[in-house]
Tab-separated table of C-alpha atoms in Angstrom:
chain	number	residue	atom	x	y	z
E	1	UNK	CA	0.457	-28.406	45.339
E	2	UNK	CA	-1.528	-27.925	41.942
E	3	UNK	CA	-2.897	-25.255	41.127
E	4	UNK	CA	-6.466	-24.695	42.087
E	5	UNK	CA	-7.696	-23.542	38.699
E	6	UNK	CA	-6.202	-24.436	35.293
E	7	UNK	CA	-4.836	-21.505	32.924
E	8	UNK	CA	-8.024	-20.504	30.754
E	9	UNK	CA	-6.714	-22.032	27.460
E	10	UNK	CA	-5.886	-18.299	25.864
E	11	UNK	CA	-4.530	-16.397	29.107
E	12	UNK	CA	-1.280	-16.111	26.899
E	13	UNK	CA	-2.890	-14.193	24.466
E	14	UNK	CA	-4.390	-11.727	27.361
E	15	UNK	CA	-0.913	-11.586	28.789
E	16	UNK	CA	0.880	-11.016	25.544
E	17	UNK	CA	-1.906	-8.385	24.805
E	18	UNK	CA	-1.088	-7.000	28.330
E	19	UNK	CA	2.629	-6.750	27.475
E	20	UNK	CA	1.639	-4.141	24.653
E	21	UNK	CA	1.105	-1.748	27.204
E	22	UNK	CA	4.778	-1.521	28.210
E	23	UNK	CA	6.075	-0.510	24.924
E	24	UNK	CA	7.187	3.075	24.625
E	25	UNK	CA	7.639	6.132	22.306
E	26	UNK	CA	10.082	4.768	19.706
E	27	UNK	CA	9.908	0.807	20.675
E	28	UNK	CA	10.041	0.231	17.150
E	29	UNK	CA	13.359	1.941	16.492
E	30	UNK	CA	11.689	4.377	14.443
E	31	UNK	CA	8.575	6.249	15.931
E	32	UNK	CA	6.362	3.728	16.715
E	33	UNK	CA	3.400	4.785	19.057
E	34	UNK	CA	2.673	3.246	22.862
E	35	UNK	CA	-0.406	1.085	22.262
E	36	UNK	CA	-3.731	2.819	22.338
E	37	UNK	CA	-5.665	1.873	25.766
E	38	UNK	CA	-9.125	1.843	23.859
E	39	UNK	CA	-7.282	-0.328	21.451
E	40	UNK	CA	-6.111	-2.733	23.966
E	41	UNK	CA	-9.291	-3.115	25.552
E	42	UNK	CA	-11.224	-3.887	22.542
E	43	UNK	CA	-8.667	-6.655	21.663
E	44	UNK	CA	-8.924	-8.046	25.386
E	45	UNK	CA	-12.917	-8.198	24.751
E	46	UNK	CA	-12.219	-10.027	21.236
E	47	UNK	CA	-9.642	-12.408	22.923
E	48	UNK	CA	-12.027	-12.668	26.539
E	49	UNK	CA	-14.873	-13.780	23.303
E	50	UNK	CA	-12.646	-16.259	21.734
E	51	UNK	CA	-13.998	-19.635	23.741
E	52	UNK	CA	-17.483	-18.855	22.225
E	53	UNK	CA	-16.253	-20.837	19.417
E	54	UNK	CA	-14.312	-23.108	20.834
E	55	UNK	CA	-11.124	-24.562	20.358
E	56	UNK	CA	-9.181	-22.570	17.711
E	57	UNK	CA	-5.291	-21.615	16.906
E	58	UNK	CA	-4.425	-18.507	18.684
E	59	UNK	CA	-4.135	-15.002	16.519
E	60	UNK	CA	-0.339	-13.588	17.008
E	61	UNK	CA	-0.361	-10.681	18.425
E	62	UNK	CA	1.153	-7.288	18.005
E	63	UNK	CA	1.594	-3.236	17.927
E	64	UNK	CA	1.192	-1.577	14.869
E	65	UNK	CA	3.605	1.776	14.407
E	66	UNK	CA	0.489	3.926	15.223
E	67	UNK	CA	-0.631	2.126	18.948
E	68	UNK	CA	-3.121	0.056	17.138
E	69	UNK	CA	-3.545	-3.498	18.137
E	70	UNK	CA	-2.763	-6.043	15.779
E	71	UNK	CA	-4.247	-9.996	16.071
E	72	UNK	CA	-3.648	-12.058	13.371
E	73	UNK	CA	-4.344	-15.610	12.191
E	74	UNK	CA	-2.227	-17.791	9.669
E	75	UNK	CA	-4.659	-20.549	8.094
E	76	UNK	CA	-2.746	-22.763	5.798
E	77	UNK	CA	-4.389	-20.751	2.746
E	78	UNK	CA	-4.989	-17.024	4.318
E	79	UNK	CA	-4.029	-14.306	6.752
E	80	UNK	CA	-6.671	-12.545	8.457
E	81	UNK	CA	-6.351	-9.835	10.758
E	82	UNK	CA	-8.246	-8.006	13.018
E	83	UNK	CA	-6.912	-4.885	13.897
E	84	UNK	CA	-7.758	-2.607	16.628
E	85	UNK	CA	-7.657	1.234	17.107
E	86	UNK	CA	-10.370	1.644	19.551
E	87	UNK	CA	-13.008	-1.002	21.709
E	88	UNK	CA	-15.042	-1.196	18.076
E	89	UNK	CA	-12.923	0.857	15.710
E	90	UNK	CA	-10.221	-0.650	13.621
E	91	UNK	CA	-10.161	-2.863	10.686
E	92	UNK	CA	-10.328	-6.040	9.228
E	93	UNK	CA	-8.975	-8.195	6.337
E	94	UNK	CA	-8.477	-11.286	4.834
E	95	UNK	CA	-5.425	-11.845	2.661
E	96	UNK	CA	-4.363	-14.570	0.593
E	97	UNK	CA	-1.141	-16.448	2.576
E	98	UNK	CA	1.413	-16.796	-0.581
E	99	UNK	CA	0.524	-13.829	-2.511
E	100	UNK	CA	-1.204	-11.205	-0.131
E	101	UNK	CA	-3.409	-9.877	-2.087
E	102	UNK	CA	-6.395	-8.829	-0.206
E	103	UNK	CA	-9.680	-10.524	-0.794
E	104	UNK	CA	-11.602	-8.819	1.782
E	105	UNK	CA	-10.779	-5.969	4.055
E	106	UNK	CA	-13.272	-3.029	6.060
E	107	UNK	CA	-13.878	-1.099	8.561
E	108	UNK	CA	-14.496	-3.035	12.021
E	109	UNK	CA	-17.621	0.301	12.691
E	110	UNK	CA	-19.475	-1.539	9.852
E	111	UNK	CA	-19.555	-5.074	11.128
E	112	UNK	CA	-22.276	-6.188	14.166
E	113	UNK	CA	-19.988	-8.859	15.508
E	114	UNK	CA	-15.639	-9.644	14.662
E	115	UNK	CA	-16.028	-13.154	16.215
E	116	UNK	CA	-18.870	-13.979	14.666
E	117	UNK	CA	-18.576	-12.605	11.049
E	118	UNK	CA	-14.422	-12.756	10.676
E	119	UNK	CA	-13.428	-15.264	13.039
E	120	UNK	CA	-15.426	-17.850	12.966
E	121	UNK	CA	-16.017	-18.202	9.172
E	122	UNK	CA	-12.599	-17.482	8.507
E	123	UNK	CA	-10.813	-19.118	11.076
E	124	UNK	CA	-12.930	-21.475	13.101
E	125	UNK	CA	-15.158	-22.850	10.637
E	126	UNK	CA	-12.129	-24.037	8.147
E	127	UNK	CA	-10.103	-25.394	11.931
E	128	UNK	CA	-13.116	-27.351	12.386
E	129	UNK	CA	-13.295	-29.192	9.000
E	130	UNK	CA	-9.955	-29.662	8.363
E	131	UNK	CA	-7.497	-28.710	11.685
E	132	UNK	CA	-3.919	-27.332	11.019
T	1	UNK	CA	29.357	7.678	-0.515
T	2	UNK	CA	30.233	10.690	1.227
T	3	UNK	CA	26.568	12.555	2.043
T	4	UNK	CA	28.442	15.851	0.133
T	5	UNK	CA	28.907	13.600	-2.854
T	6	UNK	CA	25.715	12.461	-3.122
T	7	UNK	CA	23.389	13.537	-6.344
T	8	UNK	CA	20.404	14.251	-4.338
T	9	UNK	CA	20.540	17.516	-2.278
T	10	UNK	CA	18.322	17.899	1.148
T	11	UNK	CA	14.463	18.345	0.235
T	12	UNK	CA	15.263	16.688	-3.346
T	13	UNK	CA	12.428	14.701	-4.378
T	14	UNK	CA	13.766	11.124	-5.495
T	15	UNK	CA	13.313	9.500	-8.611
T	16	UNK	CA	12.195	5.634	-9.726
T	17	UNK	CA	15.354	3.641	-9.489
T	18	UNK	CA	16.706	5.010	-6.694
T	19	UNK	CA	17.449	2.061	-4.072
T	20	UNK	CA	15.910	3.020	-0.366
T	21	UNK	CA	15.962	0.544	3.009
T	22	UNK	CA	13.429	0.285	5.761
T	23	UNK	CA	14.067	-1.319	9.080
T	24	UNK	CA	11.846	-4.315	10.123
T	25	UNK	CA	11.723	-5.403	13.988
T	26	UNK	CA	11.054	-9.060	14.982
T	27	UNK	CA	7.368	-8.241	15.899
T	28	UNK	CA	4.276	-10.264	15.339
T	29	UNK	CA	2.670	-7.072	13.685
T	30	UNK	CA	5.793	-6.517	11.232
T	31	UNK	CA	7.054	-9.650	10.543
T	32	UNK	CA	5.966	-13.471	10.191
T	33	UNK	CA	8.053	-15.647	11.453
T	34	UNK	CA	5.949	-18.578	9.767
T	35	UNK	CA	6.248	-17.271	6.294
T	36	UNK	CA	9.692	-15.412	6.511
T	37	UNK	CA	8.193	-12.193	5.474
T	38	UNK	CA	7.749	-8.544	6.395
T	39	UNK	CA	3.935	-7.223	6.609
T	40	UNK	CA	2.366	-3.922	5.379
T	41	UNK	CA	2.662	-2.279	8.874
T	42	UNK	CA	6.347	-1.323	8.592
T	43	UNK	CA	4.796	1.172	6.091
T	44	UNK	CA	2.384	3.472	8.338
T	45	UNK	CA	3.583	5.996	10.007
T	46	UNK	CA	3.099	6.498	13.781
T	47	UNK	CA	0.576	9.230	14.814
T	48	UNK	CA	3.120	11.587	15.562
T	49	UNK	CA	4.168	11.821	11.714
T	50	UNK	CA	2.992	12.895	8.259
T	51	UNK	CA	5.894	10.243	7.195
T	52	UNK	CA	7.838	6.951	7.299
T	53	UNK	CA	11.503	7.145	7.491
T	54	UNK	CA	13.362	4.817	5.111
T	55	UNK	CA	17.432	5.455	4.314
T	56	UNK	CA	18.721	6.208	0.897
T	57	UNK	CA	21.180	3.158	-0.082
T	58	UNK	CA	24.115	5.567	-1.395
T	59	UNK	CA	24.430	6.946	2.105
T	60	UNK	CA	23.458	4.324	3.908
T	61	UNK	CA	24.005	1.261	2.620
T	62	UNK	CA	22.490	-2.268	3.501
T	63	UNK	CA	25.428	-3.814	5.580
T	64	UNK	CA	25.946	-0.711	7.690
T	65	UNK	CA	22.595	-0.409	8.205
T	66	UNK	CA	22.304	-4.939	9.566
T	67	UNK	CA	25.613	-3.983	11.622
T	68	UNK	CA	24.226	-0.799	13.295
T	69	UNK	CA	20.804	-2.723	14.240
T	70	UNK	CA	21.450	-6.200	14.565
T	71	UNK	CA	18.244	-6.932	16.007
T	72	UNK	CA	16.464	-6.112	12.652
T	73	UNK	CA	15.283	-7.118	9.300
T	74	UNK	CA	15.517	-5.139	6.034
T	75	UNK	CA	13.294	-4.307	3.540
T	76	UNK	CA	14.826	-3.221	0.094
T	77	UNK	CA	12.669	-1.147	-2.240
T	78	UNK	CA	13.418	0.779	-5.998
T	79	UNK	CA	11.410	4.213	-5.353
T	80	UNK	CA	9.215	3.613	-8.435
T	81	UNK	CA	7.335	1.428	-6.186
T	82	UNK	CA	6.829	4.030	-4.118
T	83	UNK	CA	6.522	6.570	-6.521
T	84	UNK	CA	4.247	4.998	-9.011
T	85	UNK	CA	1.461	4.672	-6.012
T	86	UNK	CA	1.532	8.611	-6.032
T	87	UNK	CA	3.696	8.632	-2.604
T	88	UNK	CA	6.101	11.591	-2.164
T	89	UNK	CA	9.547	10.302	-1.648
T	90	UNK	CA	11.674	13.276	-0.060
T	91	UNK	CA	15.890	13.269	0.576
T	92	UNK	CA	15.742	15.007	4.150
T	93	UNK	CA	19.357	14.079	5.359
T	94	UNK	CA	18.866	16.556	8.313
T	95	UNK	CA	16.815	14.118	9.883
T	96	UNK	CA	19.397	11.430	10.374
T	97	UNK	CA	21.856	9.483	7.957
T	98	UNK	CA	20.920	9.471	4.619
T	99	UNK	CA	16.965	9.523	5.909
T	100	UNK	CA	14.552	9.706	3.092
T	101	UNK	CA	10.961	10.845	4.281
T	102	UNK	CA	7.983	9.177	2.427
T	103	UNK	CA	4.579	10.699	2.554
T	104	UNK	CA	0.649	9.625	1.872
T	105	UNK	CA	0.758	6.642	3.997
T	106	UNK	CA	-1.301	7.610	6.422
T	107	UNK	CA	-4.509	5.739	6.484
T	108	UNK	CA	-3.022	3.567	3.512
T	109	UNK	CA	-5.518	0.140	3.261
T	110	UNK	CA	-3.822	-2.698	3.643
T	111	UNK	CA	-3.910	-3.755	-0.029
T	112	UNK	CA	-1.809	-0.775	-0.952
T	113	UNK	CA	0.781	-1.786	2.044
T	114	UNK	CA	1.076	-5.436	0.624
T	115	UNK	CA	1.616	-4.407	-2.796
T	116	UNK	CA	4.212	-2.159	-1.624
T	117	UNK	CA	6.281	-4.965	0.456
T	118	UNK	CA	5.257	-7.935	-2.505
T	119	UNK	CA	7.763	-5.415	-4.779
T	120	UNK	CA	10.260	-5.422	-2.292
T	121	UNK	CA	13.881	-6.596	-4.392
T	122	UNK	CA	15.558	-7.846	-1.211
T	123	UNK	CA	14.331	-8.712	2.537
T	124	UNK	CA	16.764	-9.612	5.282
T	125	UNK	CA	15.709	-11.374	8.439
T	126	UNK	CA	15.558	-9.856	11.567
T	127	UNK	CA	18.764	-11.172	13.999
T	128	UNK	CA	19.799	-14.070	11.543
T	129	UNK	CA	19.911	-11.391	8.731
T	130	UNK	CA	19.943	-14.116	6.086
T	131	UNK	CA	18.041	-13.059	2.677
T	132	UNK	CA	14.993	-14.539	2.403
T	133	UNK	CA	13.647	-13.159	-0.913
T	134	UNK	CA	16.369	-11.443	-3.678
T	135	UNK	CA	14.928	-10.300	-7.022
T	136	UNK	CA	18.137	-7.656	-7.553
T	137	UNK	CA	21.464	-9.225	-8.231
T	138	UNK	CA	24.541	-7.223	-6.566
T	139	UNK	CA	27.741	-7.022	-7.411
């Protein structure tokens, strides 16, 4: 029989996001940090957010060495990132793809809104005109 | 090299032109598979430490290092890239084969990061361990 309800188009992102939380002390083979649970939530919320706008590619996602949460998008030109250390703490960037040099980074306290003032002029807006 | 032959004795700072190798696991925050590259992250430390570990090529050197991890990339750096960014680059053998400890990377923005791995002189793939950028010509 079929299932009843379809897969919400970015339940693999939540489930690779839920995977962080299995990493241990050391995962890294160095000293890397068990993800941080505030972390982890405030990437769920970003990722839970992510049909506001639509269809878009889907950020990899990651563990930095300290537990922070790591979600990152590959346009054909840039690499942003949005990375989390807490439910609204963390940063963000924008890189250039081929030479990574940052044109933009901050702190994620000093922005109202990631999806609205990262993602989608970063990521959705240039899917939209011109997909990838 | 022998660690008792070694120039550098244990708490020796390091100077520019001394080869060192960090480890680089096949994970979406460390390394992009798309673009065949290492990213900033493998050079923060983990809250538990003032530093990053990295090995000292005389004692360690690249090929021992892809046969005792086989799951892992390599970064190659020159210290002076560490060292000209005001980092502390310690020889602190007592913490495991030819470790070198690096320090002042805590809370490092991610522009200082990238320009760190952009001057790396030779990356290695994780598993495949095929060189994927080269700017130092061995012997």
């Amino acid at each position: 029989m079929a299932p009843v309800v379809r897969d919400h188009p970015y339940v693999g992102l939540m489930k690779t996001l839920v995977a962080l939380s299995e990493r241990t002390k050391g995962w890294d083979a160095y000293d890397g940090d068990p993800v941080m649970t505030e972390a982890l939530l405030g990437a769920l919320q970003l990722a839970a957010s992510l049909p506001r706008l639509g269809e878009i590619p889907l950020p990899a996602a990651g563990l930095a060495p300290d537990g922070a949460v790591v979600l990152r998008w590959l346009t054909p030109d840039q690499e942003i990132e949005l990375v989390y250390r807490g439910q609204r703490a963390g940063e963000y960037s924008v890189a250039d793809r081929a030479t990574q040099g940052v044109i933009l980074e901050g702190s994620l306290r000093d922005i109202v809104d990631p999806l609205k003032e990262i993602v989608d002029p970063y990521v959705a807006q240039p899917f939209r005109a011109q997909p990838w | 090299m022998a660690d008792g032959a070694l120039p550098f004795k244990d708490g020796e700072p390091l100077p520019a032109g001394t080869i060192l190798y960090r480890t680089v696991p096949d994970e979406p925050s460390r390394w992009v598979r798309e673009d065949r590259r290492p990213t900033g992250y493998s050079f923060r430390p983990s809250t538990t430490q003032e530093h990053i570990s990295m090995a000292l090529g005389l004692a360690y050197p690249a090929e021992e290092i892809l046969r005792d991890f086989p799951a892992l990339g390599l970064v190659e750096l020159d210290a002076a890239t560490l060292l000209s960014r005001g980092l502390r680059v310690i020889y602190s053998p007592t913490l495991g084969r030819g470790h070198v400890s690096v320090y002042g990377l805590r809370g490092a923005r991610k522009s200082l990061v990238n320009e760190i791995v952009s001057e790396a002189l030779r990356v290695w793939e994780p598993t495949t361990h095929k060189i994927v950028k080269s700017l130092r010509v061995v012997d």
